[in-house]
PDB file of C-alpha atoms in Angstrom:
ATOM      1  CA  GLN E   1      68.552   1.317 -72.801  1.00  0.00           C
ATOM      2  CA  LEU E   2      68.737   5.031 -73.520  1.00  0.00           C
ATOM      3  CA  GLN E   3      68.766   5.963 -77.176  1.00  0.00           C
ATOM      4  CA  LEU E   4      68.644   9.260 -79.019  1.00  0.00           C
ATOM      5  CA  GLN E   5      67.544   9.592 -82.630  1.00  0.00           C
ATOM      6  CA  GLU E   6      67.747  12.680 -84.794  1.00  0.00           C
ATOM      7  CA  SER E   7      65.216  13.299 -87.542  1.00  0.00           C
ATOM      8  CA  GLY E   8      64.439  16.018 -90.042  1.00  0.00           C
ATOM      9  CA  PRO E   9      65.025  17.169 -93.622  1.00  0.00           C
ATOM     10  CA  GLY E  10      68.388  16.358 -95.106  1.00  0.00           C
ATOM     11  CA  LEU E  11      68.290  19.304 -97.495  1.00  0.00           C
ATOM     12  CA  VAL E  12      67.539  22.931 -96.674  1.00  0.00           C
ATOM     13  CA  LYS E  13      67.643  25.930 -99.002  1.00  0.00           C
ATOM     14  CA  PRO E  14      69.866  28.931 -98.234  1.00  0.00           C
ATOM     15  CA  SER E  15      68.180  31.609 -96.104  1.00  0.00           C
ATOM     16  CA  GLU E  16      65.580  29.137 -94.858  1.00  0.00           C
ATOM     17  CA  THR E  17      65.272  27.523 -91.423  1.00  0.00           C
ATOM     18  CA  LEU E  18      66.787  24.189 -90.493  1.00  0.00           C
ATOM     19  CA  SER E  19      64.571  22.128 -88.193  1.00  0.00           C
ATOM     20  CA  LEU E  20      65.570  18.905 -86.457  1.00  0.00           C
ATOM     21  CA  THR E  21      64.056  16.792 -83.715  1.00  0.00           C
ATOM     22  CA  CYS E  22      65.718  14.427 -81.277  1.00  0.00           C
ATOM     23  CA  THR E  23      63.563  11.629 -79.908  1.00  0.00           C
ATOM     24  CA  VAL E  24      64.690  10.163 -76.597  1.00  0.00           C
ATOM     25  CA  SER E  25      63.808   6.573 -75.711  1.00  0.00           C
ATOM     26  CA  GLY E  26      64.646   4.666 -72.558  1.00  0.00           C
ATOM     27  CA  ASP E  27      64.606   7.760 -70.350  1.00  0.00           C
ATOM     28  CA  SER E  28      62.149  10.511 -69.583  1.00  0.00           C
ATOM     29  CA  ILE E  29      63.238  14.030 -70.465  1.00  0.00           C
ATOM     30  CA  SER E  30      60.959  15.481 -67.783  1.00  0.00           C
ATOM     31  CA  GLY E  31      61.758  12.799 -65.217  1.00  0.00           C
ATOM     32  CA  SER E  32      65.506  13.179 -65.380  1.00  0.00           C
ATOM     33  CA  SER E  33      67.741  15.921 -64.099  1.00  0.00           C
ATOM     34  CA  HIS E  34      69.702  16.191 -67.316  1.00  0.00           C
ATOM     35  CA  TYR E  35      70.104  18.827 -69.938  1.00  0.00           C
ATOM     36  CA  TRP E  36      69.930  17.750 -73.578  1.00  0.00           C
ATOM     37  CA  GLY E  37      72.097  19.206 -76.291  1.00  0.00           C
ATOM     38  CA  TRP E  38      72.804  19.690 -79.971  1.00  0.00           C
ATOM     39  CA  ILE E  39      76.303  19.459 -81.464  1.00  0.00           C
ATOM     40  CA  ARG E  40      77.279  19.705 -85.113  1.00  0.00           C
ATOM     41  CA  GLN E  41      80.233  18.752 -87.263  1.00  0.00           C
ATOM     42  CA  SER E  42      80.905  20.303 -90.645  1.00  0.00           C
ATOM     43  CA  PRO E  43      82.353  17.922 -93.257  1.00  0.00           C
ATOM     44  CA  GLY E  44      85.930  17.123 -92.403  1.00  0.00           C
ATOM     45  CA  LYS E  45      85.871  19.520 -89.450  1.00  0.00           C
ATOM     46  CA  GLY E  46      85.661  19.401 -85.691  1.00  0.00           C
ATOM     47  CA  LEU E  47      82.784  19.397 -83.232  1.00  0.00           C
ATOM     48  CA  GLU E  48      80.804  22.524 -82.387  1.00  0.00           C
ATOM     49  CA  TRP E  49      78.367  22.757 -79.496  1.00  0.00           C
ATOM     50  CA  ILE E  50      75.147  24.506 -80.529  1.00  0.00           C
ATOM     51  CA  GLY E  51      73.130  24.600 -77.333  1.00  0.00           C
ATOM     52  CA  SER E  52      71.456  22.670 -74.531  1.00  0.00           C
ATOM     53  CA  ILE E  53      68.028  22.616 -72.913  1.00  0.00           C
ATOM     54  CA  TYR E  54      66.396  21.432 -69.676  1.00  0.00           C
ATOM     55  CA  TYR E  55      62.886  19.986 -69.594  1.00  0.00           C
ATOM     56  CA  SER E  56      61.684  23.204 -67.993  1.00  0.00           C
ATOM     57  CA  GLY E  57      62.778  25.096 -71.105  1.00  0.00           C
ATOM     58  CA  THR E  58      65.936  26.664 -69.676  1.00  0.00           C
ATOM     59  CA  THR E  59      68.464  26.974 -72.446  1.00  0.00           C
ATOM     60  CA  TYR E  60      72.129  27.698 -73.034  1.00  0.00           C
ATOM     61  CA  TYR E  61      73.322  28.653 -76.514  1.00  0.00           C
ATOM     62  CA  ASN E  62      76.661  28.990 -78.228  1.00  0.00           C
ATOM     63  CA  PRO E  63      77.192  32.772 -78.414  1.00  0.00           C
ATOM     64  CA  SER E  64      78.372  32.471 -82.015  1.00  0.00           C
ATOM     65  CA  LEU E  65      75.003  30.985 -83.060  1.00  0.00           C
ATOM     66  CA  LYS E  66      72.693  32.468 -80.459  1.00  0.00           C
ATOM     67  CA  SER E  67      71.041  34.995 -82.749  1.00  0.00           C
ATOM     68  CA  ARG E  68      69.862  32.226 -85.113  1.00  0.00           C
ATOM     69  CA  VAL E  69      69.145  29.296 -82.792  1.00  0.00           C
ATOM     70  CA  ILE E  70      66.089  28.164 -80.888  1.00  0.00           C
ATOM     71  CA  ILE E  71      66.061  24.908 -78.952  1.00  0.00           C
ATOM     72  CA  SER E  72      62.750  23.736 -77.548  1.00  0.00           C
ATOM     73  CA  VAL E  73      61.410  20.714 -75.695  1.00  0.00           C
ATOM     74  CA  ASP E  74      58.186  18.704 -75.940  1.00  0.00           C
ATOM     75  CA  THR E  75      57.979  16.547 -72.845  1.00  0.00           C
ATOM     76  CA  SER E  76      54.732  14.888 -73.986  1.00  0.00           C
ATOM     77  CA  LYS E  77      56.595  13.396 -76.934  1.00  0.00           C
ATOM     78  CA  ASN E  78      59.908  13.000 -75.086  1.00  0.00           C
ATOM     79  CA  GLN E  79      61.576  15.103 -77.763  1.00  0.00           C
ATOM     80  CA  PHE E  80      63.659  18.217 -78.057  1.00  0.00           C
ATOM     81  CA  SER E  81      64.160  20.237 -81.199  1.00  0.00           C
ATOM     82  CA  LEU E  82      66.564  22.567 -82.969  1.00  0.00           C
ATOM     83  CA  ARG E  83      65.698  25.454 -85.231  1.00  0.00           C
ATOM     84  CA  LEU E  84      68.497  27.321 -87.010  1.00  0.00           C
ATOM     85  CA  SER E  85      67.396  30.249 -89.113  1.00  0.00           C
ATOM     86  CA  SER E  86      68.913  32.039 -92.115  1.00  0.00           C
ATOM     87  CA  VAL E  87      71.112  29.089 -93.007  1.00  0.00           C
ATOM     88  CA  THR E  88      74.022  29.249 -95.439  1.00  0.00           C
ATOM     89  CA  ALA E  89      76.338  26.648 -96.917  1.00  0.00           C
ATOM     90  CA  ALA E  90      78.469  27.028 -93.780  1.00  0.00           C
ATOM     91  CA  ASP E  91      75.667  25.363 -91.814  1.00  0.00           C
ATOM     92  CA  THR E  92      76.047  22.154 -93.807  1.00  0.00           C
ATOM     93  CA  ALA E  93      76.988  19.585 -91.198  1.00  0.00           C
ATOM     94  CA  VAL E  94      76.159  16.386 -89.390  1.00  0.00           C
ATOM     95  CA  TYR E  95      73.943  17.347 -86.472  1.00  0.00           C
ATOM     96  CA  PHE E  96      74.089  15.242 -83.322  1.00  0.00           C
ATOM     97  CA  CYS E  97      71.838  15.288 -80.298  1.00  0.00           C
ATOM     98  CA  ALA E  98      73.323  14.188 -76.975  1.00  0.00           C
ATOM     99  CA  ARG E  99      72.640  13.983 -73.268  1.00  0.00           C
ATOM    100  CA  ASN E 100      74.458  16.419 -71.018  1.00  0.00           C
ATOM    101  CA  TYR E 101      75.712  14.652 -67.908  1.00  0.00           C
ATOM    102  CA  GLY E 102      77.562  15.616 -64.761  1.00  0.00           C
ATOM    103  CA  ASP E 103      77.788  18.723 -62.649  1.00  0.00           C
ATOM    104  CA  TYR E 104      75.746  21.774 -63.516  1.00  0.00           C
ATOM    105  CA  VAL E 105      77.351  23.804 -66.331  1.00  0.00           C
ATOM    106  CA  ASN E 106      80.338  21.514 -66.146  1.00  0.00           C
ATOM    107  CA  TRP E 107      78.818  18.819 -68.303  1.00  0.00           C
ATOM    108  CA  TYR E 108      80.101  16.218 -70.627  1.00  0.00           C
ATOM    109  CA  PHE E 109      78.087  14.399 -73.304  1.00  0.00           C
ATOM    110  CA  ASP E 110      77.729  10.788 -72.289  1.00  0.00           C
ATOM    111  CA  LEU E 111      75.265   9.506 -74.873  1.00  0.00           C
ATOM    112  CA  TRP E 112      74.892  10.590 -78.483  1.00  0.00           C
ATOM    113  CA  GLY E 113      72.541  10.026 -81.365  1.00  0.00           C
ATOM    114  CA  ARG E 114      73.962   8.677 -84.600  1.00  0.00           C
ATOM    115  CA  GLY E 115      73.756  12.069 -86.239  1.00  0.00           C
ATOM    116  CA  THR E 116      71.975  13.330 -89.314  1.00  0.00           C
ATOM    117  CA  LEU E 117      73.514  15.110 -92.291  1.00  0.00           C
ATOM    118  CA  VAL E 118      71.912  18.386 -93.272  1.00  0.00           C
ATOM    119  CA  THR E 119      73.002  19.964 -96.522  1.00  0.00           C
ATOM    120  CA  VAL E 120      72.262  23.602 -97.299  1.00  0.00           C
ATOM    121  CA  SER E 121      71.880  24.014-101.028  1.00  0.00           C
ATOM    122  CA  SER E 122      69.472  25.462-103.550  1.00  0.00           C
TER     123      SER E 122
ATOM    124  CA  SER Q   1      87.240  33.694 -76.214  1.00  0.00           C
ATOM    125  CA  TYR Q   2      88.701  30.531 -74.798  1.00  0.00           C
ATOM    126  CA  VAL Q   3      90.443  28.215 -77.266  1.00  0.00           C
ATOM    127  CA  LEU Q   4      91.480  24.573 -76.946  1.00  0.00           C
ATOM    128  CA  THR Q   5      94.375  23.567 -79.175  1.00  0.00           C
ATOM    129  CA  GLN Q   6      95.233  19.999 -80.135  1.00  0.00           C
ATOM    130  CA  PRO Q   7      97.915  18.680 -82.494  1.00  0.00           C
ATOM    131  CA  PRO Q   8      96.327  17.764 -85.843  1.00  0.00           C
ATOM    132  CA  SER Q   9      97.843  14.316 -85.866  1.00  0.00           C
ATOM    133  CA  VAL Q  10      99.682  11.761 -83.763  1.00  0.00           C
ATOM    134  CA  SER Q  11     101.214   8.575 -85.136  1.00  0.00           C
ATOM    135  CA  VAL Q  12     102.037   5.583 -82.982  1.00  0.00           C
ATOM    136  CA  ALA Q  13     103.141   1.993 -83.492  1.00  0.00           C
ATOM    137  CA  PRO Q  14     101.010  -0.842 -82.142  1.00  0.00           C
ATOM    138  CA  GLY Q  15     101.818  -1.657 -78.536  1.00  0.00           C
ATOM    139  CA  LYS Q  16     103.322   1.755 -77.894  1.00  0.00           C
ATOM    140  CA  THR Q  17     101.900   4.751 -76.021  1.00  0.00           C
ATOM    141  CA  ALA Q  18     100.053   7.657 -77.638  1.00  0.00           C
ATOM    142  CA  ARG Q  19      99.781  10.980 -75.871  1.00  0.00           C
ATOM    143  CA  ILE Q  20      97.301  13.547 -77.134  1.00  0.00           C
ATOM    144  CA  THR Q  21      97.518  17.033 -75.711  1.00  0.00           C
ATOM    145  CA  CYS Q  22      94.872  19.695 -75.298  1.00  0.00           C
ATOM    146  CA  GLY Q  23      96.246  23.147 -74.642  1.00  0.00           C
ATOM    147  CA  GLY Q  24      94.400  26.080 -73.142  1.00  0.00           C
ATOM    148  CA  SER Q  25      95.132  28.991 -70.841  1.00  0.00           C
ATOM    149  CA  ASN Q  26      95.089  27.614 -67.294  1.00  0.00           C
ATOM    150  CA  ILE Q  27      93.174  24.554 -68.484  1.00  0.00           C
ATOM    151  CA  GLY Q  28      94.100  22.899 -65.204  1.00  0.00           C
ATOM    152  CA  SER Q  29      91.350  24.961 -63.599  1.00  0.00           C
ATOM    153  CA  TYR Q  30      88.765  23.385 -65.934  1.00  0.00           C
ATOM    154  CA  SER Q  31      87.361  19.872 -66.014  1.00  0.00           C
ATOM    155  CA  VAL Q  32      88.377  18.207 -69.265  1.00  0.00           C
ATOM    156  CA  HIS Q  33      86.497  15.476 -71.076  1.00  0.00           C
ATOM    157  CA  TRP Q  34      87.711  13.371 -74.017  1.00  0.00           C
ATOM    158  CA  TYR Q  35      85.887  11.729 -76.934  1.00  0.00           C
ATOM    159  CA  GLN Q  36      86.881   9.164 -79.523  1.00  0.00           C
ATOM    160  CA  GLN Q  37      85.277   9.407 -82.940  1.00  0.00           C
ATOM    161  CA  ARG Q  38      85.739   6.725 -85.550  1.00  0.00           C
ATOM    162  CA  PRO Q  39      84.940   7.582 -89.197  1.00  0.00           C
ATOM    163  CA  GLY Q  40      81.232   7.867 -89.872  1.00  0.00           C
ATOM    164  CA  GLN Q  41      80.300   7.366 -86.234  1.00  0.00           C
ATOM    165  CA  ALA Q  42      79.167   9.522 -83.352  1.00  0.00           C
ATOM    166  CA  PRO Q  43      81.722  10.497 -80.719  1.00  0.00           C
ATOM    167  CA  VAL Q  44      82.149   8.215 -77.724  1.00  0.00           C
ATOM    168  CA  LEU Q  45      83.128   9.488 -74.289  1.00  0.00           C
ATOM    169  CA  VAL Q  46      86.415   7.926 -73.146  1.00  0.00           C
ATOM    170  CA  ILE Q  47      87.458  10.173 -70.227  1.00  0.00           C
ATOM    171  CA  TYR Q  48      85.412  12.547 -68.062  1.00  0.00           C
ATOM    172  CA  TYR Q  49      86.443  14.994 -65.368  1.00  0.00           C
ATOM    173  CA  ASP Q  50      90.098  14.840 -66.346  1.00  0.00           C
ATOM    174  CA  SER Q  51      90.827  11.224 -65.490  1.00  0.00           C
ATOM    175  CA  ASN Q  52      87.683   9.128 -65.053  1.00  0.00           C
ATOM    176  CA  ARG Q  53      86.832   6.281 -67.405  1.00  0.00           C
ATOM    177  CA  PRO Q  54      83.225   5.440 -68.265  1.00  0.00           C
ATOM    178  CA  SER Q  55      82.111   1.865 -67.936  1.00  0.00           C
ATOM    179  CA  GLY Q  56      83.313  -0.180 -70.889  1.00  0.00           C
ATOM    180  CA  ILE Q  57      86.336   1.968 -71.714  1.00  0.00           C
ATOM    181  CA  PRO Q  58      89.595   0.007 -71.418  1.00  0.00           C
ATOM    182  CA  GLU Q  59      92.062   0.840 -68.657  1.00  0.00           C
ATOM    183  CA  ARG Q  60      94.539   1.622 -71.437  1.00  0.00           C
ATOM    184  CA  PHE Q  61      92.857   5.037 -71.675  1.00  0.00           C
ATOM    185  CA  SER Q  62      93.864   7.552 -69.026  1.00  0.00           C
ATOM    186  CA  GLY Q  63      93.806  11.302 -68.597  1.00  0.00           C
ATOM    187  CA  SER Q  64      95.578  14.058 -66.722  1.00  0.00           C
ATOM    188  CA  ASN Q  65      95.239  17.810 -66.489  1.00  0.00           C
ATOM    189  CA  SER Q  66      97.546  20.452 -65.062  1.00  0.00           C
ATOM    190  CA  GLY Q  67      98.693  23.952 -65.832  1.00  0.00           C
ATOM    191  CA  ASN Q  68      98.058  24.795 -69.474  1.00  0.00           C
ATOM    192  CA  THR Q  69      97.852  21.238 -70.815  1.00  0.00           C
ATOM    193  CA  ALA Q  70      95.484  18.298 -70.501  1.00  0.00           C
ATOM    194  CA  THR Q  71      96.636  14.938 -71.830  1.00  0.00           C
ATOM    195  CA  LEU Q  72      94.879  11.814 -73.004  1.00  0.00           C
ATOM    196  CA  THR Q  73      97.170   8.786 -72.869  1.00  0.00           C
ATOM    197  CA  ILE Q  74      96.486   5.571 -74.717  1.00  0.00           C
ATOM    198  CA  SER Q  75      98.742   2.742 -73.579  1.00  0.00           C
ATOM    199  CA  ARG Q  76      99.454  -0.428 -75.544  1.00  0.00           C
ATOM    200  CA  VAL Q  77      97.873   1.077 -78.617  1.00  0.00           C
ATOM    201  CA  GLU Q  78      95.777  -1.200 -80.815  1.00  0.00           C
ATOM    202  CA  ALA Q  79      94.661  -0.849 -84.417  1.00  0.00           C
ATOM    203  CA  GLY Q  80      91.125  -0.183 -83.193  1.00  0.00           C
ATOM    204  CA  ASP Q  81      92.286   2.973 -81.416  1.00  0.00           C
ATOM    205  CA  GLU Q  82      92.793   4.700 -84.755  1.00  0.00           C
ATOM    206  CA  ALA Q  83      90.298   7.553 -84.655  1.00  0.00           C
ATOM    207  CA  ASP Q  84      89.854  11.261 -84.076  1.00  0.00           C
ATOM    208  CA  TYR Q  85      90.029  12.424 -80.476  1.00  0.00           C
ATOM    209  CA  TYR Q  86      88.511  15.626 -79.077  1.00  0.00           C
ATOM    210  CA  CYS Q  87      88.884  17.332 -75.731  1.00  0.00           C
ATOM    211  CA  GLN Q  88      86.005  19.326 -74.299  1.00  0.00           C
ATOM    212  CA  VAL Q  89      85.440  21.772 -71.454  1.00  0.00           C
ATOM    213  CA  TRP Q  90      82.604  23.889 -70.226  1.00  0.00           C
ATOM    214  CA  ASP Q  91      83.558  27.555 -70.341  1.00  0.00           C
ATOM    215  CA  SER Q  92      81.715  29.584 -67.748  1.00  0.00           C
ATOM    216  CA  SER Q  93      83.988  32.621 -67.903  1.00  0.00           C
ATOM    217  CA  SER Q  94      81.259  34.669 -69.553  1.00  0.00           C
ATOM    218  CA  ASP Q  95      78.328  32.870 -71.126  1.00  0.00           C
ATOM    219  CA  HIS Q  96      78.134  29.217 -70.212  1.00  0.00           C
ATOM    220  CA  ARG Q  97      79.161  27.301 -73.299  1.00  0.00           C
ATOM    221  CA  GLY Q  98      80.455  23.926 -74.315  1.00  0.00           C
ATOM    222  CA  LEU Q  99      83.780  24.062 -76.102  1.00  0.00           C
ATOM    223  CA  PHE Q 100      85.585  21.367 -78.069  1.00  0.00           C
ATOM    224  CA  GLY Q 101      89.222  21.165 -78.993  1.00  0.00           C
ATOM    225  CA  THR Q 102      90.386  21.211 -82.591  1.00  0.00           C
ATOM    226  CA  GLY Q 103      90.722  17.440 -82.713  1.00  0.00           C
ATOM    227  CA  THR Q 104      93.624  15.004 -83.194  1.00  0.00           C
ATOM    228  CA  LYS Q 105      93.790  12.223 -85.725  1.00  0.00           C
ATOM    229  CA  VAL Q 106      95.536   9.192 -84.212  1.00  0.00           C
ATOM    230  CA  THR Q 107      97.121   6.927 -86.787  1.00  0.00           C
ATOM    231  CA  VAL Q 108      98.311   3.457 -85.828  1.00  0.00           C
ATOM    232  CA  LEU Q 109     101.329   2.610 -87.962  1.00  0.00           C
TER     233      LEU Q 109
END
């Protein structure tokens, strides 16, 4: 059964870089034809797509975050990762990883991790 | 940039029908997906490509999409349907990007 699990520090200082990893079990990132994505949700707010990546390294990013985001993949560990630089309190959120599914660049997110709360504070 | 607008809240009595709208310019030309999110949990896909239900989602959930409005309909509402609901599209008008609606809180009276 496919599962996704986010991991990483729960507290990041302002101006530093947020780093999270999503470990995929029950499916092979490199053996599937899916993209894999990051979505976040600020406290009490709605969902915001951050970006998505293919096992080959092809990425799509939210234009509003593109200058600060890097998503990478490690197929040997069946993981993909998020790095968000120069964080501020506005980046405090629950970060979810999810599988993109469906037609190319017309995806939905069919499976999600449980999410991890990252707080930006000194 | 493209915007998806949902009503902040919808209230419905048990056994009745809830309709949650998602408004966007010519949204009928997009494929719309819907998610249910209960407090403290990850979102769950309930409708994909406008009107398709994933395995395990009750038939009470249905979707439609035309013109400038997509609609998620929950028939015979139950207490367990109380949650936040989000629509989502993929906007390829410029950069390819995933876009979520503003979200609707469904309250079962």
